[in-house]
């Protein structure tokens, strides 16, 4: 019998499995389709909350701690697998919603508050003009420069994680959709797939992203995780045209440059239940925004358009905890907009919980609501 079964092979499940394997546990991942093809693939790979000062301390402590783990996490993945997830510091230029209209005083107050937050949290920030940092933007305007924001390339990170899990002796079973729970004495005895197979382990971790609540059914209790669709466009430009992430308020539209010249433009935040189709109006809207911000981005070099379903959660605070009643059931899900950022930290927290190890930070904000 396995020590642990992980249900769902996105970034949360793969990072969790890898961490547990590293700590000596035997692990099987059960994935409904193929690993790393849902939200974790669709995501943009910015390793920071978009406007970090707008979030609670629960989000800040987890993202900052996870960020501190990222260099070691990536280094180990590169060494183990030879796959480079293109983790690097690219900085983020924030174009705030300045206005000459009444209310500008409020904007000034917000900026001062953002700067104060950055000082408090040791998060470097500098006021600049946008062309100082990104000359190819249409407008030269007052902006904020966050020089230490990092990014990663999601599909490569996921490929490296799959390989690392297998190399460490983990078992990955794809096309295995969990649909039933066998329960006795407040413990899971086994879980069953839509094809009728049964799997047994000492502990079970749900990392099923936007589908976590649906999968847990009545065992979800008051867990609040729902799907939030995000669409992204992909442009192909020459390498080096854009070197840093650009984020534009008020709707937090962003451009993210990859090293080989691809630029991602996104993303939307849409309530569309479990529908992850792309839509023509969003394509038009994102294309217009991208072109307005950076005129070199045109329809002719638009090469991709996709959508993914984020695991939405109140306040963007994930649940990383043992079930309040079922003693061998755990959850690491609901990372909403920052699941890639939170992946190494979330994996360590849930693994420490299962293995009864001390935690590096206060886990009370990530409790399973009963
Ligand atoms: C457009 C977009 C942009 C984003 N940008 C960023 C960003 O810049 N930075 C950042 O940190 N985060 C970003 N995110 C958020 C991030 O991608 C998610 O928070 C993260 O990927 C969630 O990971 P996950 O493993 O929980 O979910 P998923 O990747 O969705 O994985 C869940 C897995 O569970 C499987 N599953 C579901 N039900 C079952 C079942 N019954 N049985 C077996 N398997 C099952 C699914 O098939 C899936 O593979 C973005 C997301 C989107 C959509």
Short mmCIF file of N, CA and C in Angstrom, two decimals, residues 236-327:
data_model
loop_
_atom_site.label_atom_id
_atom_site.label_comp_id
_atom_site.label_asym_id
_atom_site.label_seq_id
_atom_site.Cartn_x
_atom_site.Cartn_y
_atom_site.Cartn_z
N UNK A 236 4.28 36.25 -31.22
CA UNK A 236 5.68 35.88 -31.47
C UNK A 236 6.41 37.13 -31.98
N UNK A 237 7.37 37.59 -31.18
CA UNK A 237 8.17 38.76 -31.60
C UNK A 237 9.63 38.33 -31.61
N UNK A 238 10.52 39.27 -31.99
CA UNK A 238 11.93 38.89 -31.94
C UNK A 238 12.42 38.93 -30.49
N UNK A 239 13.32 38.01 -30.11
CA UNK A 239 13.80 37.98 -28.72
C UNK A 239 14.39 39.33 -28.33
N UNK A 240 14.11 39.75 -27.09
CA UNK A 240 14.72 40.98 -26.58
C UNK A 240 13.87 42.22 -26.77
N UNK A 241 12.81 42.15 -27.57
CA UNK A 241 11.97 43.33 -27.80
C UNK A 241 11.40 43.84 -26.48
N UNK A 242 10.95 42.91 -25.66
CA UNK A 242 10.44 43.24 -24.33
C UNK A 242 11.16 42.33 -23.34
N UNK A 243 11.70 42.92 -22.27
CA UNK A 243 12.47 42.09 -21.33
C UNK A 243 11.79 41.96 -19.98
N UNK A 244 10.81 42.82 -19.69
CA UNK A 244 10.21 42.79 -18.36
C UNK A 244 8.69 42.62 -18.45
N UNK A 245 8.10 42.19 -17.36
CA UNK A 245 6.64 42.09 -17.29
C UNK A 245 6.08 43.51 -17.19
N UNK A 246 4.98 43.76 -17.89
CA UNK A 246 4.31 45.06 -17.80
C UNK A 246 2.88 44.81 -17.32
N UNK A 247 2.47 45.54 -16.30
CA UNK A 247 1.13 45.36 -15.73
C UNK A 247 0.42 46.70 -15.75
N UNK A 248 -0.78 46.72 -16.34
CA UNK A 248 -1.50 47.98 -16.46
C UNK A 248 -2.78 47.98 -15.62
N UNK A 249 -2.89 48.94 -14.73
CA UNK A 249 -4.15 49.13 -14.00
C UNK A 249 -5.13 49.85 -14.93
N UNK A 250 -6.41 49.92 -14.71
CA UNK A 250 -7.05 49.39 -13.51
C UNK A 250 -7.45 47.91 -13.63
N UNK A 251 -7.40 47.35 -14.85
CA UNK A 251 -7.92 45.98 -14.96
C UNK A 251 -6.82 44.93 -14.90
N UNK A 252 -5.60 45.35 -14.53
CA UNK A 252 -4.50 44.40 -14.34
C UNK A 252 -4.21 43.56 -15.59
N UNK A 253 -4.25 44.22 -16.74
CA UNK A 253 -3.86 43.59 -17.99
C UNK A 253 -2.33 43.51 -18.00
N UNK A 254 -1.79 42.35 -18.44
CA UNK A 254 -0.32 42.24 -18.42
C UNK A 254 0.27 41.68 -19.71
N UNK A 255 1.54 42.02 -19.90
CA UNK A 255 2.36 41.43 -20.97
C UNK A 255 3.52 40.72 -20.29
N UNK A 256 3.80 39.49 -20.73
CA UNK A 256 4.91 38.74 -20.13
C UNK A 256 5.82 38.24 -21.25
N UNK A 257 7.07 38.70 -21.27
CA UNK A 257 7.98 38.25 -22.32
C UNK A 257 8.68 36.95 -21.95
N UNK A 258 8.75 36.00 -22.88
CA UNK A 258 9.59 34.82 -22.68
C UNK A 258 10.93 35.07 -23.39
N UNK A 259 11.92 34.26 -23.04
CA UNK A 259 13.27 34.53 -23.54
C UNK A 259 13.39 34.38 -25.06
N UNK A 260 12.54 33.51 -25.66
CA UNK A 260 12.65 33.28 -27.10
C UNK A 260 11.77 34.23 -27.91
N UNK A 261 11.25 35.29 -27.29
CA UNK A 261 10.52 36.30 -28.04
C UNK A 261 9.01 36.18 -27.95
N UNK A 262 8.50 35.08 -27.41
CA UNK A 262 7.05 34.99 -27.25
C UNK A 262 6.61 35.98 -26.16
N UNK A 263 5.44 36.60 -26.38
CA UNK A 263 4.87 37.49 -25.37
C UNK A 263 3.44 37.05 -25.07
N UNK A 264 3.16 36.83 -23.79
CA UNK A 264 1.79 36.47 -23.37
C UNK A 264 1.05 37.76 -23.03
N UNK A 265 -0.22 37.84 -23.38
CA UNK A 265 -1.04 39.01 -23.05
C UNK A 265 -2.33 38.53 -22.40
N UNK A 266 -2.58 38.98 -21.18
CA UNK A 266 -3.79 38.51 -20.51
C UNK A 266 -4.01 39.27 -19.22
N UNK A 267 -4.74 38.74 -18.35
CA UNK A 267 -5.67 37.66 -18.62
C UNK A 267 -7.04 38.11 -18.13
N UNK A 268 -8.07 37.38 -18.49
CA UNK A 268 -9.40 37.75 -18.03
C UNK A 268 -9.71 37.03 -16.71
N UNK A 269 -10.70 37.54 -16.00
CA UNK A 269 -11.18 36.90 -14.77
C UNK A 269 -12.69 36.75 -14.97
N UNK A 270 -13.11 35.55 -15.41
CA UNK A 270 -14.50 35.35 -15.84
C UNK A 270 -15.16 34.22 -15.05
N UNK A 271 -16.39 34.45 -14.67
CA UNK A 271 -17.20 33.39 -14.05
C UNK A 271 -17.92 32.68 -15.20
N UNK A 272 -17.45 31.50 -15.57
CA UNK A 272 -18.06 30.77 -16.70
C UNK A 272 -18.26 29.31 -16.34
N UNK A 273 -18.45 29.05 -15.06
CA UNK A 273 -18.56 27.67 -14.54
C UNK A 273 -17.38 26.84 -15.06
N UNK A 274 -17.64 25.63 -15.55
CA UNK A 274 -16.52 24.78 -15.97
C UNK A 274 -16.28 24.84 -17.48
N UNK A 275 -16.72 25.93 -18.10
CA UNK A 275 -16.53 26.11 -19.55
C UNK A 275 -15.17 26.76 -19.79
N UNK A 276 -14.25 26.03 -20.39
CA UNK A 276 -12.92 26.64 -20.61
C UNK A 276 -12.65 26.92 -22.08
N UNK A 277 -13.73 27.18 -22.83
CA UNK A 277 -13.53 27.57 -24.23
C UNK A 277 -13.05 29.02 -24.30
N UNK A 278 -12.29 29.34 -25.34
CA UNK A 278 -11.91 30.72 -25.59
C UNK A 278 -13.08 31.41 -26.30
N UNK A 279 -13.10 32.76 -26.26
CA UNK A 279 -14.22 33.47 -26.90
C UNK A 279 -13.69 34.57 -27.82
N UNK A 280 -14.43 34.84 -28.89
CA UNK A 280 -14.02 35.85 -29.87
C UNK A 280 -13.99 37.27 -29.27
N UNK A 281 -14.99 37.67 -28.46
CA UNK A 281 -14.93 39.03 -27.90
C UNK A 281 -13.70 39.25 -27.03
N UNK A 282 -13.31 38.23 -26.27
CA UNK A 282 -12.11 38.38 -25.42
C UNK A 282 -10.86 38.45 -26.28
N UNK A 283 -10.82 37.68 -27.34
CA UNK A 283 -9.67 37.74 -28.26
C UNK A 283 -9.50 39.18 -28.77
N UNK A 284 -10.62 39.78 -29.17
CA UNK A 284 -10.59 41.15 -29.72
C UNK A 284 -10.13 42.14 -28.63
N UNK A 285 -10.70 41.97 -27.45
CA UNK A 285 -10.40 42.89 -26.35
C UNK A 285 -8.92 42.82 -25.95
N UNK A 286 -8.41 41.60 -25.81
CA UNK A 286 -7.00 41.45 -25.40
C UNK A 286 -6.06 41.94 -26.50
N UNK A 287 -6.43 41.69 -27.76
CA UNK A 287 -5.59 42.16 -28.88
C UNK A 287 -5.53 43.68 -28.89
N UNK A 288 -6.68 44.33 -28.68
CA UNK A 288 -6.72 45.80 -28.67
C UNK A 288 -5.88 46.36 -27.52
N UNK A 289 -6.02 45.75 -26.35
CA UNK A 289 -5.26 46.23 -25.19
C UNK A 289 -3.76 46.08 -25.42
N UNK A 290 -3.38 44.92 -25.96
CA UNK A 290 -1.96 44.66 -26.20
C UNK A 290 -1.40 45.67 -27.20
N UNK A 291 -2.14 45.92 -28.27
CA UNK A 291 -1.68 46.83 -29.32
C UNK A 291 -1.61 48.27 -28.81
N UNK A 292 -2.59 48.64 -27.99
CA UNK A 292 -2.60 50.01 -27.45
C UNK A 292 -1.39 50.23 -26.53
N UNK A 293 -1.07 49.21 -25.77
CA UNK A 293 0.05 49.34 -24.82
C UNK A 293 1.39 49.25 -25.54
N UNK A 294 1.45 48.34 -26.50
CA UNK A 294 2.74 48.12 -27.20
C UNK A 294 2.40 47.94 -28.69
N UNK A 295 2.55 48.99 -29.50
CA UNK A 295 2.05 48.97 -30.89
C UNK A 295 2.63 47.84 -31.75
N UNK A 296 3.78 47.28 -31.35
CA UNK A 296 4.36 46.19 -32.16
C UNK A 296 3.51 44.92 -32.09
N UNK A 297 2.61 44.84 -31.14
CA UNK A 297 1.79 43.62 -30.99
C UNK A 297 0.54 43.73 -31.87
N UNK A 298 0.55 43.01 -32.97
CA UNK A 298 -0.53 43.11 -33.96
C UNK A 298 -1.09 41.72 -34.25
N UNK A 299 -2.22 41.71 -34.94
CA UNK A 299 -2.89 40.47 -35.33
C UNK A 299 -1.95 39.54 -36.12
N UNK A 300 -1.07 40.12 -36.94
CA UNK A 300 -0.20 39.32 -37.81
C UNK A 300 0.74 38.41 -37.01
N UNK A 301 1.11 38.84 -35.81
CA UNK A 301 2.05 38.02 -35.03
C UNK A 301 1.37 37.31 -33.86
N UNK A 302 0.04 37.30 -33.91
CA UNK A 302 -0.72 36.58 -32.88
C UNK A 302 -0.72 35.09 -33.23
N UNK A 303 -0.15 34.26 -32.32
CA UNK A 303 0.01 32.85 -32.68
C UNK A 303 -0.76 31.88 -31.77
N UNK A 304 -1.36 32.40 -30.70
CA UNK A 304 -2.06 31.47 -29.82
C UNK A 304 -3.11 32.17 -28.96
N UNK A 305 -4.07 31.39 -28.48
CA UNK A 305 -5.14 31.91 -27.61
C UNK A 305 -5.65 30.71 -26.82
N UNK A 306 -5.62 30.79 -25.49
CA UNK A 306 -6.10 29.67 -24.69
C UNK A 306 -6.83 30.16 -23.45
N UNK A 307 -7.45 29.22 -22.77
CA UNK A 307 -8.15 29.54 -21.51
C UNK A 307 -7.88 28.44 -20.49
N UNK A 308 -7.93 28.81 -19.23
CA UNK A 308 -7.79 27.84 -18.14
C UNK A 308 -8.72 28.21 -17.01
N UNK A 309 -8.97 27.24 -16.13
CA UNK A 309 -9.87 27.47 -15.00
C UNK A 309 -9.09 27.51 -13.69
N UNK A 310 -9.00 28.70 -13.13
CA UNK A 310 -8.30 28.85 -11.85
C UNK A 310 -9.17 28.29 -10.72
N UNK A 311 -8.52 27.77 -9.67
CA UNK A 311 -9.31 27.37 -8.49
C UNK A 311 -9.55 28.59 -7.60
N UNK A 312 -10.68 29.28 -7.84
CA UNK A 312 -10.99 30.50 -7.10
C UNK A 312 -11.21 30.22 -5.62
N UNK A 313 -10.88 31.20 -4.76
CA UNK A 313 -11.06 31.03 -3.31
C UNK A 313 -11.26 32.40 -2.68
N UNK A 314 -11.97 32.47 -1.54
CA UNK A 314 -12.18 33.77 -0.90
C UNK A 314 -10.84 34.40 -0.51
N UNK A 315 -10.63 35.63 -0.95
CA UNK A 315 -9.40 36.35 -0.60
C UNK A 315 -8.14 35.78 -1.22
N UNK A 316 -8.31 34.87 -2.15
CA UNK A 316 -7.17 34.18 -2.79
C UNK A 316 -6.35 33.36 -1.79
N UNK A 317 -7.02 32.93 -0.71
CA UNK A 317 -6.31 32.17 0.33
C UNK A 317 -6.59 30.68 0.13
N UNK A 318 -5.57 29.88 -0.15
CA UNK A 318 -5.80 28.44 -0.38
C UNK A 318 -6.11 27.72 0.93
N UNK A 319 -6.64 26.50 0.79
CA UNK A 319 -6.78 25.62 1.95
C UNK A 319 -5.67 24.58 1.87
N UNK A 320 -4.84 24.53 2.90
CA UNK A 320 -3.74 23.57 2.97
C UNK A 320 -3.87 22.94 4.35
N UNK A 321 -4.58 21.82 4.40
CA UNK A 321 -4.95 21.33 5.74
C UNK A 321 -5.46 19.90 5.68
N UNK A 322 -5.55 19.31 6.87
CA UNK A 322 -6.22 18.02 7.02
C UNK A 322 -7.72 18.27 7.17
N UNK A 323 -8.52 17.32 6.71
CA UNK A 323 -9.97 17.42 6.84
C UNK A 323 -10.35 17.52 8.32
N UNK A 324 -11.34 18.35 8.67
CA UNK A 324 -11.69 18.51 10.09
C UNK A 324 -12.20 17.22 10.74
N UNK A 325 -12.73 16.28 9.95
CA UNK A 325 -13.29 15.04 10.53
C UNK A 325 -12.56 13.80 10.02
N UNK A 326 -12.33 13.73 8.73
CA UNK A 326 -11.74 12.52 8.12
C UNK A 326 -10.22 12.58 8.30
N UNK A 327 -9.71 11.67 9.09
CA UNK A 327 -8.34 11.86 9.59
C UNK A 327 -7.24 11.58 8.56
#
